[in-house]
Amino acid sequence: MAKPSLYASARAPGKLILAGEHFVVLGSPAVSMAINLYAFATAQATAEAELKVEANILLATLGDAERKSRPDTKELLEPFRLAARESLDSLGRKRKGVSVEIECQIPIGAGLGSSAATAVAIIAATSRAYGATMDKSRICQIAFGPESYLHGSPSGVDHATSTYGGLIQFSKPDKVTKVRVKRMPSLLVCDTNVHRSTKGLVRSVVKGAKADSEAYRSRVGEVSEISKAVLRALRRSDDVELGELMNRNHELLVEIGVSHPMLDKLVMAARKAGALGAKMTGAGGGGCMIALCEDEQMTSRIGSALRKLGGSPYLVSIDPTGVVSSTNSTVLK
Ligand code: PMV
């Protein structure tokens, strides 16, 4: 068995969903992109079978109101302890422990995949601390446990995007196709600053799909076509087509009740300010929206329109690599 190293560190990216959120849980493919906002984990192998997970930054990013409505710190960290435990089990180190510290640049509960990225970084760092380099498919498999703990019935798109990086098409249970494009679209992300739980939103959609299966079947079919068309538009660098597809995808998400008045307000304002397309991204109910911009001038015009309405816009770019790890204390920042 490989010798445990003292420290290891890993970094895993957050994500944006360009098409197919929620419907991916019901069977449509989704198109997502890893972004240059990261979760970091440092891990130290310990001789006792003890798990220690610390995450000061993660908790500090929660506002007072959210902190009240959320479970206590212990509960909040449970999925991350699970990520560390399942990594050790998978390495055949059931009797060993690990001490993990996490930091997260990705806003929490904002639809950008903060929990999946944190779990993926913990898994990669823990295995490196024990002298192993897990392959990406195994990291992804292990990350499903903590994501299920948090989200109930996740599709897997968040942790697949964080693990593999770049632009991917994802279908349940674990089909990942890396997509290569000549030019990445210019996307402005805007946070509504209303944060919420993915679990409740996913549960409500699954419940709705059971109650009204006919209507949902047709929407799942339409979103599947949208996802395929989004890939074609990306490959052709056809931003006009991509924008129209994003708009239609947003309408379908509104129909199933996962948007939020603030999201709709920002989406409308972005389109009015010239965006080629705009939609919510991730689970909705608040969180973030994305706007497709033609050039820098348009980006700054849309950014100031969204800021005036109370949104927090920021520019992101693609993360091409996904999770990376190192066998020393460099936290890869
Ligand atoms: O947790 P979020 O907001 O990043 O969104 C996850 C994407 C969903 O499609 C809503 C759920 C899933 O597991 O696919």
PDB file of N, CA, C and O in Angstrom, residues 39 79-80 83 114-124 139 143 146-147:
ATOM      1  N   ALA A  39     -13.453  25.394  -5.005  1.00  0.00           N
ATOM      2  CA  ALA A  39     -13.397  24.895  -3.622  1.00  0.00           C
ATOM      3  C   ALA A  39     -11.999  24.310  -3.450  1.00  0.00           C
ATOM      4  O   ALA A  39     -11.470  23.670  -4.366  1.00  0.00           O
ATOM      5  N   PRO A  79     -22.083  16.184   5.029  1.00  0.00           N
ATOM      6  CA  PRO A  79     -21.775  15.614   3.700  1.00  0.00           C
ATOM      7  C   PRO A  79     -20.283  15.608   3.400  1.00  0.00           C
ATOM      8  O   PRO A  79     -19.795  14.731   2.697  1.00  0.00           O
ATOM      9  N   PHE A  80     -19.563  16.561   3.978  1.00  0.00           N
ATOM     10  CA  PHE A  80     -18.129  16.636   3.692  1.00  0.00           C
ATOM     11  C   PHE A  80     -17.356  15.585   4.500  1.00  0.00           C
ATOM     12  O   PHE A  80     -16.355  15.048   4.049  1.00  0.00           O
ATOM     13  N   ALA A  83     -17.780  12.559   2.537  1.00  0.00           N
ATOM     14  CA  ALA A  83     -16.852  12.526   1.389  1.00  0.00           C
ATOM     15  C   ALA A  83     -15.502  11.979   1.833  1.00  0.00           C
ATOM     16  O   ALA A  83     -14.906  11.114   1.167  1.00  0.00           O
ATOM     17  N   SER A 114     -21.398  24.712  -5.365  1.00  0.00           N
ATOM     18  CA  SER A 114     -20.401  24.809  -4.295  1.00  0.00           C
ATOM     19  C   SER A 114     -20.228  23.493  -3.522  1.00  0.00           C
ATOM     20  O   SER A 114     -19.106  23.078  -3.224  1.00  0.00           O
ATOM     21  N   SER A 115     -21.332  22.810  -3.225  1.00  0.00           N
ATOM     22  CA  SER A 115     -21.212  21.597  -2.400  1.00  0.00           C
ATOM     23  C   SER A 115     -20.525  20.482  -3.182  1.00  0.00           C
ATOM     24  O   SER A 115     -19.675  19.764  -2.641  1.00  0.00           O
ATOM     25  N   ALA A 116     -20.872  20.341  -4.458  1.00  0.00           N
ATOM     26  CA  ALA A 116     -20.251  19.276  -5.266  1.00  0.00           C
ATOM     27  C   ALA A 116     -18.756  19.537  -5.394  1.00  0.00           C
ATOM     28  O   ALA A 116     -17.938  18.628  -5.228  1.00  0.00           O
ATOM     29  N   ALA A 117     -18.368  20.796  -5.646  1.00  0.00           N
ATOM     30  CA  ALA A 117     -16.948  21.120  -5.806  1.00  0.00           C
ATOM     31  C   ALA A 117     -16.199  20.843  -4.503  1.00  0.00           C
ATOM     32  O   ALA A 117     -15.080  20.316  -4.514  1.00  0.00           O
ATOM     33  N   THR A 118     -16.828  21.170  -3.365  1.00  0.00           N
ATOM     34  CA  THR A 118     -16.173  20.928  -2.076  1.00  0.00           C
ATOM     35  C   THR A 118     -15.977  19.433  -1.852  1.00  0.00           C
ATOM     36  O   THR A 118     -14.897  18.987  -1.452  1.00  0.00           O
ATOM     37  N   ALA A 119     -17.007  18.638  -2.143  1.00  0.00           N
ATOM     38  CA  ALA A 119     -16.888  17.183  -1.966  1.00  0.00           C
ATOM     39  C   ALA A 119     -15.803  16.619  -2.882  1.00  0.00           C
ATOM     40  O   ALA A 119     -14.971  15.812  -2.449  1.00  0.00           O
ATOM     41  N   VAL A 120     -15.781  17.065  -4.120  1.00  0.00           N
ATOM     42  CA  VAL A 120     -14.797  16.561  -5.090  1.00  0.00           C
ATOM     43  C   VAL A 120     -13.375  16.912  -4.626  1.00  0.00           C
ATOM     44  O   VAL A 120     -12.469  16.061  -4.661  1.00  0.00           O
ATOM     45  N   ALA A 121     -13.179  18.134  -4.136  1.00  0.00           N
ATOM     46  CA  ALA A 121     -11.849  18.545  -3.666  1.00  0.00           C
ATOM     47  C   ALA A 121     -11.432  17.704  -2.452  1.00  0.00           C
ATOM     48  O   ALA A 121     -10.274  17.277  -2.345  1.00  0.00           O
ATOM     49  N   ILE A 122     -12.375  17.434  -1.540  1.00  0.00           N
ATOM     50  CA  ILE A 122     -12.052  16.628  -0.348  1.00  0.00           C
ATOM     51  C   ILE A 122     -11.633  15.207  -0.751  1.00  0.00           C
ATOM     52  O   ILE A 122     -10.653  14.659  -0.240  1.00  0.00           O
ATOM     53  N   ILE A 123     -12.373  14.627  -1.680  1.00  0.00           N
ATOM     54  CA  ILE A 123     -12.075  13.249  -2.104  1.00  0.00           C
ATOM     55  C   ILE A 123     -10.672  13.184  -2.723  1.00  0.00           C
ATOM     56  O   ILE A 123      -9.861  12.309  -2.391  1.00  0.00           O
ATOM     57  N   ALA A 124     -10.374  14.145  -3.601  1.00  0.00           N
ATOM     58  CA  ALA A 124      -9.065  14.138  -4.271  1.00  0.00           C
ATOM     59  C   ALA A 124      -7.936  14.379  -3.264  1.00  0.00           C
ATOM     60  O   ALA A 124      -6.903  13.700  -3.300  1.00  0.00           O
ATOM     61  N   ILE A 139     -13.541   9.357  -8.448  1.00  0.00           N
ATOM     62  CA  ILE A 139     -13.857  10.562  -7.651  1.00  0.00           C
ATOM     63  C   ILE A 139     -15.340  10.893  -7.818  1.00  0.00           C
ATOM     64  O   ILE A 139     -16.070  11.158  -6.867  1.00  0.00           O
ATOM     65  N   ALA A 143     -18.312  11.012  -5.024  1.00  0.00           N
ATOM     66  CA  ALA A 143     -18.985  12.299  -4.757  1.00  0.00           C
ATOM     67  C   ALA A 143     -20.503  12.167  -4.798  1.00  0.00           C
ATOM     68  O   ALA A 143     -21.226  13.020  -4.272  1.00  0.00           O
ATOM     69  N   PRO A 146     -22.114  12.073  -0.906  1.00  0.00           N
ATOM     70  CA  PRO A 146     -22.388  13.353  -0.233  1.00  0.00           C
ATOM     71  C   PRO A 146     -23.405  14.216  -0.963  1.00  0.00           C
ATOM     72  O   PRO A 146     -24.216  14.900  -0.334  1.00  0.00           O
ATOM     73  N   GLU A 147     -23.434  14.170  -2.294  1.00  0.00           N
ATOM     74  CA  GLU A 147     -24.417  14.961  -3.035  1.00  0.00           C
ATOM     75  C   GLU A 147     -25.834  14.441  -2.781  1.00  0.00           C
ATOM     76  O   GLU A 147     -26.782  15.217  -2.684  1.00  0.00           O
TER      77      GLU A 147
END
